Amino acid sequence: MTRTAYAHRTDPETTHEPETTQEREAAQEREAAREPEAARSARAGRRIRRDADGLAVASFVLGLVGLLVMNILLGPAAIVMALVALARSTTRRGRAYLGLALGVADLVILAFLVTGSGVVAWDFGG
C-alpha cells in the first residue's frame, strides 16, 4: 500500500522534519537504534564480502595483464589483493587463488627476464 502525500503529512511520526544538522543526526541515531543489531551486522558482512569479491577479480585481472606488461608492479599488486580477498572470506576463492598464482608467475617471469638479459625489460630481439 502506498502512502499519499496527505497521509504522509498528517502522520504524527513524519510531520516534523528535522531542520538542523543536530536534529538530523539525532533522528538517524533513533532509526539506527530501532534497527536490530543482527540486520546491521549482516549488511556489513555482505558489503565486506562484496568488496572481497571485487578484490579477487581485480587480483586475477592484474595478474593476467602482468604476464604481458609491467610485471614488476602488477605481480605484487595481484598477490596483495588476492591475500586480502582471501583474508576477508571472499566467495570467489578460486579467482583469488588464480590471481595469487598469476602474481607469483609474474614475478617468476620477471626473475627469468632479469637473469637472462640483466635488464628489467622485455626483449624480443636477438
Protein backbone atom coordinates (compact mmCIF):
# COMPACT_ATOMS: atom_id res chain seq x y z
CA MET A 1 0.00 0.00 0.00
CA THR A 2 1.38 3.36 -0.95
CA ARG A 3 1.02 6.43 1.17
CA THR A 4 -0.46 9.59 -0.25
CA ALA A 5 1.10 12.96 0.33
CA TYR A 6 -1.79 13.84 2.67
CA ALA A 7 -1.30 10.71 4.77
CA HIS A 8 2.42 11.39 4.95
CA ARG A 9 1.83 14.98 6.13
CA THR A 10 -0.76 14.06 8.73
CA ASP A 11 1.14 11.09 10.19
CA PRO A 12 2.41 12.22 13.61
CA GLU A 13 5.74 10.41 13.13
CA THR A 14 6.55 12.18 9.87
CA THR A 15 5.09 15.65 10.36
CA HIS A 16 8.25 17.03 11.96
CA GLU A 17 11.09 17.38 9.51
CA PRO A 18 14.49 17.88 11.18
CA GLU A 19 15.79 21.30 10.28
CA THR A 20 19.29 21.39 11.72
CA THR A 21 22.17 19.01 11.36
CA GLN A 22 21.93 18.05 15.03
CA GLU A 23 18.26 17.16 14.66
CA ARG A 24 19.03 15.06 11.57
CA GLU A 25 21.82 13.22 13.37
CA ALA A 26 19.55 12.56 16.35
CA ALA A 27 16.85 11.22 14.01
CA GLN A 28 19.38 8.95 12.31
CA GLU A 29 20.53 7.65 15.70
CA ARG A 30 16.93 6.89 16.69
CA GLU A 31 16.38 4.99 13.43
CA ALA A 32 19.63 3.08 13.90
CA ALA A 33 18.58 2.15 17.42
CA ARG A 34 15.33 0.69 16.07
CA GLU A 35 17.20 -1.47 13.57
CA PRO A 36 18.24 -4.81 15.08
CA GLU A 37 21.95 -5.44 15.55
CA ALA A 38 21.80 -8.66 13.52
CA ALA A 39 20.49 -6.82 10.46
CA ARG A 40 23.25 -4.22 10.68
CA SER A 41 25.99 -6.81 11.05
CA ALA A 42 24.54 -8.92 8.21
CA ARG A 43 24.50 -5.88 5.93
CA ALA A 44 28.09 -5.02 6.89
CA GLY A 45 29.15 -8.64 6.29
CA ARG A 46 27.62 -8.61 2.80
CA ARG A 47 29.39 -5.36 1.98
CA ILE A 48 32.76 -6.74 3.14
CA ARG A 49 32.23 -9.92 1.10
CA ARG A 50 31.26 -7.87 -1.96
CA ASP A 51 34.43 -5.80 -1.56
CA ALA A 52 36.44 -9.00 -1.16
CA ASP A 53 34.87 -10.40 -4.34
CA GLY A 54 35.96 -7.27 -6.19
CA LEU A 55 39.47 -7.66 -4.84
CA ALA A 56 39.56 -11.28 -6.02
CA VAL A 57 38.53 -10.28 -9.54
CA ALA A 58 40.98 -7.37 -9.56
CA SER A 59 43.85 -9.63 -8.47
CA PHE A 60 43.01 -12.06 -11.27
CA VAL A 61 42.91 -9.31 -13.89
CA LEU A 62 46.12 -7.65 -12.66
CA GLY A 63 47.93 -10.99 -12.58
CA LEU A 64 46.76 -11.79 -16.10
CA VAL A 65 47.75 -8.40 -17.51
CA GLY A 66 51.01 -8.55 -15.57
CA LEU A 67 52.07 -11.58 -17.59
CA LEU A 68 52.35 -9.27 -20.60
CA VAL A 69 53.29 -5.82 -19.31
CA MET A 70 54.62 -4.19 -16.13
CA ASN A 71 55.02 -7.42 -14.20
CA ILE A 72 57.28 -5.68 -11.69
CA LEU A 73 54.27 -3.65 -10.46
CA LEU A 74 51.25 -5.77 -11.31
CA GLY A 75 52.62 -9.05 -9.91
CA PRO A 76 53.00 -7.85 -6.30
CA ALA A 77 49.71 -5.92 -6.54
CA ALA A 78 47.91 -9.10 -7.64
CA ILE A 79 49.46 -11.06 -4.78
CA VAL A 80 48.47 -8.49 -2.15
CA MET A 81 44.91 -8.16 -3.47
CA ALA A 82 44.46 -11.93 -3.57
CA LEU A 83 45.68 -12.33 0.00
CA VAL A 84 43.41 -9.54 1.23
CA ALA A 85 40.44 -11.08 -0.60
CA LEU A 86 41.15 -14.48 0.95
CA ALA A 87 41.54 -12.93 4.40
CA ARG A 88 38.13 -11.26 4.01
CA SER A 89 36.48 -14.60 3.13
CA THR A 90 35.60 -13.93 -0.47
CA THR A 91 33.02 -16.12 -2.16
CA ARG A 92 35.27 -16.18 -5.24
CA ARG A 93 38.09 -18.14 -3.67
CA GLY A 94 39.07 -19.79 -6.95
CA ARG A 95 39.52 -16.45 -8.65
CA ALA A 96 41.56 -15.17 -5.70
CA TYR A 97 43.82 -18.25 -5.86
CA LEU A 98 44.23 -17.74 -9.62
CA GLY A 99 45.17 -14.11 -9.01
CA LEU A 100 47.69 -15.24 -6.42
CA ALA A 101 49.19 -17.82 -8.79
CA LEU A 102 49.32 -15.33 -11.67
CA GLY A 103 51.00 -12.74 -9.43
CA VAL A 104 53.66 -15.27 -8.48
CA ALA A 105 54.03 -16.22 -12.17
CA ASP A 106 54.57 -12.52 -12.96
CA LEU A 107 57.46 -12.40 -10.53
CA VAL A 108 58.91 -15.67 -11.87
CA ILE A 109 58.82 -14.30 -15.43
CA LEU A 110 60.47 -11.11 -14.19
CA ALA A 111 63.22 -13.14 -12.50
CA PHE A 112 63.88 -15.08 -15.73
CA LEU A 113 63.99 -11.89 -17.77
CA VAL A 114 66.37 -10.18 -15.36
CA THR A 115 68.75 -13.14 -15.13
CA GLY A 116 68.63 -13.69 -18.88
CA SER A 117 69.32 -10.18 -20.07
CA GLY A 118 70.42 -8.34 -16.92
CA VAL A 119 67.79 -5.66 -17.59
CA VAL A 120 64.27 -5.26 -16.26
CA ALA A 121 62.77 -5.05 -19.75
CA TRP A 122 61.19 -7.25 -22.38
CA ASP A 123 63.49 -8.02 -25.28
CA PHE A 124 62.09 -9.93 -28.23
CA GLY A 125 65.14 -9.35 -30.42
CA GLY A 126 68.28 -11.44 -30.58
